[in-house]
Short mmCIF file of C-alpha atoms in Angstrom, two decimals:
data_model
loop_
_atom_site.label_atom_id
_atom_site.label_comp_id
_atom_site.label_asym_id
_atom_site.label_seq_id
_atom_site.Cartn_x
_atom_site.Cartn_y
_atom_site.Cartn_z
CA UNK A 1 0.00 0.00 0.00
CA UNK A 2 2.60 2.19 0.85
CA UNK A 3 3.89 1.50 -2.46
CA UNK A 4 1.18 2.17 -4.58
CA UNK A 5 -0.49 5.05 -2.82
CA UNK A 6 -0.12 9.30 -3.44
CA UNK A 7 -1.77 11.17 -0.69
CA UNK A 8 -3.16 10.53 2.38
CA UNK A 9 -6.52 12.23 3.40
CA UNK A 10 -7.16 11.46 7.20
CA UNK A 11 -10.33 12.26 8.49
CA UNK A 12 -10.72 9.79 10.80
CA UNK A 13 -11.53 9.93 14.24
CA UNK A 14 -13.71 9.58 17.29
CA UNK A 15 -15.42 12.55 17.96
CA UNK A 16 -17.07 12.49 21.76
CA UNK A 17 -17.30 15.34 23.59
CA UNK A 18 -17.88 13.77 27.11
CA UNK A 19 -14.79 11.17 26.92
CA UNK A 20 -11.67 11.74 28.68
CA UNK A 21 -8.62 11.88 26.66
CA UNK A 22 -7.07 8.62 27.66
CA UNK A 23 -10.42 6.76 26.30
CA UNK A 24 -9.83 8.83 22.53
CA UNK A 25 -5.72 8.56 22.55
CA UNK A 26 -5.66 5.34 20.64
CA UNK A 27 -8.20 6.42 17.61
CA UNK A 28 -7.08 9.98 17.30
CA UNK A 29 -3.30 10.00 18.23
CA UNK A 30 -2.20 6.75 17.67
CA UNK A 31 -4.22 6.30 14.58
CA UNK A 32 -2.83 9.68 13.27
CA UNK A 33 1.14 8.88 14.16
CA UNK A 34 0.47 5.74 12.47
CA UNK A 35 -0.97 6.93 9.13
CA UNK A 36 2.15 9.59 9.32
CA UNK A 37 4.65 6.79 9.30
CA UNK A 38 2.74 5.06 6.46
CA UNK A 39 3.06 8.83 4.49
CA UNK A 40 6.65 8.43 5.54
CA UNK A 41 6.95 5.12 4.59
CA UNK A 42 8.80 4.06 0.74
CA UNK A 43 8.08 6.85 -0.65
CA UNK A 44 7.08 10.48 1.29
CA UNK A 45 3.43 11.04 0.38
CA UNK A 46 1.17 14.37 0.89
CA UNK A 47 -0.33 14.18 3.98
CA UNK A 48 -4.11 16.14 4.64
CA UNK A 49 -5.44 15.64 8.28
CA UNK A 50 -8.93 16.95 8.97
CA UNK A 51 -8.73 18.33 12.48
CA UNK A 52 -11.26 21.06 14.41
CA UNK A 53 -11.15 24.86 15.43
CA UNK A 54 -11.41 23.25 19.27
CA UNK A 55 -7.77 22.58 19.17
CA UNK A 56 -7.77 26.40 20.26
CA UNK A 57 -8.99 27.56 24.04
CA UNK A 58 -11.31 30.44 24.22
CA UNK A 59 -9.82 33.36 24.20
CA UNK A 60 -10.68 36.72 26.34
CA UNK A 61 -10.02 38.80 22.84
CA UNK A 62 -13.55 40.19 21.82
CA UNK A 63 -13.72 38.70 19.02
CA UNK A 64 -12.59 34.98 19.51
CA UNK A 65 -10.85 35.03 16.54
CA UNK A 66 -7.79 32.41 14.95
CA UNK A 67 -5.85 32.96 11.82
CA UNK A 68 -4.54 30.39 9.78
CA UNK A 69 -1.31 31.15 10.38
CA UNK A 70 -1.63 30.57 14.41
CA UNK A 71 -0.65 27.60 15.76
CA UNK A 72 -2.35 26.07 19.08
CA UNK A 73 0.31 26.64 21.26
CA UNK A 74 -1.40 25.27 24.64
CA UNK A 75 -3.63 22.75 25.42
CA UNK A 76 -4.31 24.22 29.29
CA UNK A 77 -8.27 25.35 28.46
CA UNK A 78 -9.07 22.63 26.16
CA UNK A 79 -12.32 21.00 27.45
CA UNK A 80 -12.55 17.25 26.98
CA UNK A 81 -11.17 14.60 25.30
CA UNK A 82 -11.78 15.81 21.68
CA UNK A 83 -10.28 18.68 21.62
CA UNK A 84 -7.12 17.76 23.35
CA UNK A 85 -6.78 14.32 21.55
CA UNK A 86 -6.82 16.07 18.16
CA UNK A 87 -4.55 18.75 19.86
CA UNK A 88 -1.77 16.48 20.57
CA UNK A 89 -2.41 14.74 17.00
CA UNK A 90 -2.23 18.68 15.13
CA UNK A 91 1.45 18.71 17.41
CA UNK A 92 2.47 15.13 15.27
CA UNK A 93 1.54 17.02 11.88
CA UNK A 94 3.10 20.04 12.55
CA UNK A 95 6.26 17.97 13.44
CA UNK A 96 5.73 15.58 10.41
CA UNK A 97 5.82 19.02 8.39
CA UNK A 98 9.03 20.14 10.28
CA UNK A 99 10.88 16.98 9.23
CA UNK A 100 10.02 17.71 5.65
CA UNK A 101 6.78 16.11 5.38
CA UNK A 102 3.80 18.54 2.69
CA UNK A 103 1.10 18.44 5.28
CA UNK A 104 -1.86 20.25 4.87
CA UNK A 105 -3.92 20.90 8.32
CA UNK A 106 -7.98 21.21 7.26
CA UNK A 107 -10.16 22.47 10.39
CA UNK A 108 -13.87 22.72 9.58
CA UNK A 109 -16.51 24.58 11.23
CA UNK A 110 -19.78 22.72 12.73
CA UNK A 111 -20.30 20.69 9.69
CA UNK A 112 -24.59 20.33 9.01
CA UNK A 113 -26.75 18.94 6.25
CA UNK A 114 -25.86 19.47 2.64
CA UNK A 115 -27.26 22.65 0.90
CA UNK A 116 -29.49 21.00 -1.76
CA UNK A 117 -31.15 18.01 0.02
CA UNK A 118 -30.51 19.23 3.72
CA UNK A 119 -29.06 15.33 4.43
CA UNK A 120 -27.25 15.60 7.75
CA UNK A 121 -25.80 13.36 10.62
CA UNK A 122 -28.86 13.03 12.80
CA UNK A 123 -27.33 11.91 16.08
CA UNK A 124 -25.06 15.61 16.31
CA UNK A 125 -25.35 17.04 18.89
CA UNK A 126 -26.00 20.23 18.19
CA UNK A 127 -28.50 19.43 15.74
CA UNK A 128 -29.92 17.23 18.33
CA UNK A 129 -29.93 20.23 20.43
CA UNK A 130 -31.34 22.59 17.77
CA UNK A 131 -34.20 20.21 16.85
CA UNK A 132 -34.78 20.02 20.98
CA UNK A 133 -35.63 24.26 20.69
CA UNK A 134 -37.65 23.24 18.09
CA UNK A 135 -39.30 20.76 19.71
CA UNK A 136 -39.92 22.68 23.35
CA UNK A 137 -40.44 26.23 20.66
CA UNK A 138 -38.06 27.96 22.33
CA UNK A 139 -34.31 28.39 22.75
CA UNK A 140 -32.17 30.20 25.62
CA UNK A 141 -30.84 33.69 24.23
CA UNK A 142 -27.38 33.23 24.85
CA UNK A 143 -25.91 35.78 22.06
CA UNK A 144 -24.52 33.12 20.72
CA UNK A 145 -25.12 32.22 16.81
CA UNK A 146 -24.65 28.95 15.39
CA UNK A 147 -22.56 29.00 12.04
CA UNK A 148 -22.76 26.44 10.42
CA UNK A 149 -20.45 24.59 7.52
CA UNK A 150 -22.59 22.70 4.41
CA UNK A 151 -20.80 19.16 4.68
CA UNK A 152 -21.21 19.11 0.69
CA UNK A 153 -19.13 22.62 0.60
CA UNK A 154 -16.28 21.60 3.50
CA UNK A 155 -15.93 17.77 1.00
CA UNK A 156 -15.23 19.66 -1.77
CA UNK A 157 -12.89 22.35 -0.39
CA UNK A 158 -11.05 19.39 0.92
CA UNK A 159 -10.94 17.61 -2.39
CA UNK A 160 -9.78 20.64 -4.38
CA UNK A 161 -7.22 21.53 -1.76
CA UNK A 162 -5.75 17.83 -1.92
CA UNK A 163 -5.69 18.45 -5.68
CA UNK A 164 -3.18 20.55 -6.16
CA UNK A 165 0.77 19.92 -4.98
CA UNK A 166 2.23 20.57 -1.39
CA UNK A 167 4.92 21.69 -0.80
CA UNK A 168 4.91 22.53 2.74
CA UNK A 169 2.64 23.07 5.94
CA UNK A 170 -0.76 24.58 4.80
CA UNK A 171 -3.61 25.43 7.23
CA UNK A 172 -7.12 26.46 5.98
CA UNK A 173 -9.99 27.09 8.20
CA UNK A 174 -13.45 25.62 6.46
CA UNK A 175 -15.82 27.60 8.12
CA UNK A 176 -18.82 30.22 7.85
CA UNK A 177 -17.66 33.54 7.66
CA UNK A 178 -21.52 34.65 7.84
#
């Protein structure tokens, strides 16, 4: 396989937001430093990792917001397992990419139903939680908006991205800007 393969697109993992990190480490670390030696492996391959905007704590800026170019420095504030799983597997890319490696980081938004026939993951759960307001017709007022990402827009940005050559550490945020 490692022979006969190009690029690797990982987008694997097991997202929970109530498990610990030690009960995650296997699927989202391990799984990740293993599909980084296979990229290493014969011949060095292109290697895409889908990750999450979590790997970030909240910030006290007014605005929240992350550039591209910023790298998670600390994992003190990440909540749960999820976050701080992929976390420590964003710290093997960036060092796969540092040893020479074209890795290309992809961090989508909240990702919801496609735009044309609305088909979603039903057990999300913040669609869960949406369809809950629904449900009781009404919702706190937190401020907050929900933004999300068209899983049929964040597959092909991924797709096109992995398209074209890498030559070195790319980041790209896949979310709403609306």
């Amino acid at each position: 396989l490692a022979e006969e393969i190009d690029l690797i697109l990982h987008n694997g993992a097991w997202v929970n937001f109530i498990y610990p990190y030690q009960m995650l480490k296997a699927a989202n670390v391990q799984g990740t430093q293993e599909l980084l030696r296979l990229a290493a492996l014969t011949k060095l391959k292109p290697f895409h990792f889908v990750s999450t905007p979590s790997v970030f704590p909240p910030t006290n800026s007014p605005d929240n917001k992350v550039s591209e170019s910023d790298r998670p420095e600390h994992w003190k504030g990440l909540v749960g397992g999820y976050p701080q799983s992929k976390w420590v597997a964003e710290g093997l890319v960036y060092l796969a990419a540092e040893r020479g490696m074209p890795v290309c980081i992809h961090r989508p938004g909240s990702i919801w139903g496609d735009v044309h026939r609305g088909i979603c993951n039903t057990r999300d759960m913040i669609l869960r939680m949406v369809k809950g307001f629904i449900d009781l017709g009404m919702a706190p007022d937190s401020g907050e908006e929900l933004r999300p990402v068209p899983v049929d827009y964040v597959s092909r940005a991924i797709v096109w991205i992995a398209s074209h050559p890498l030559s070195s550490l790319r980041v790209f945020h896949l979310i709403n800007p609306k």
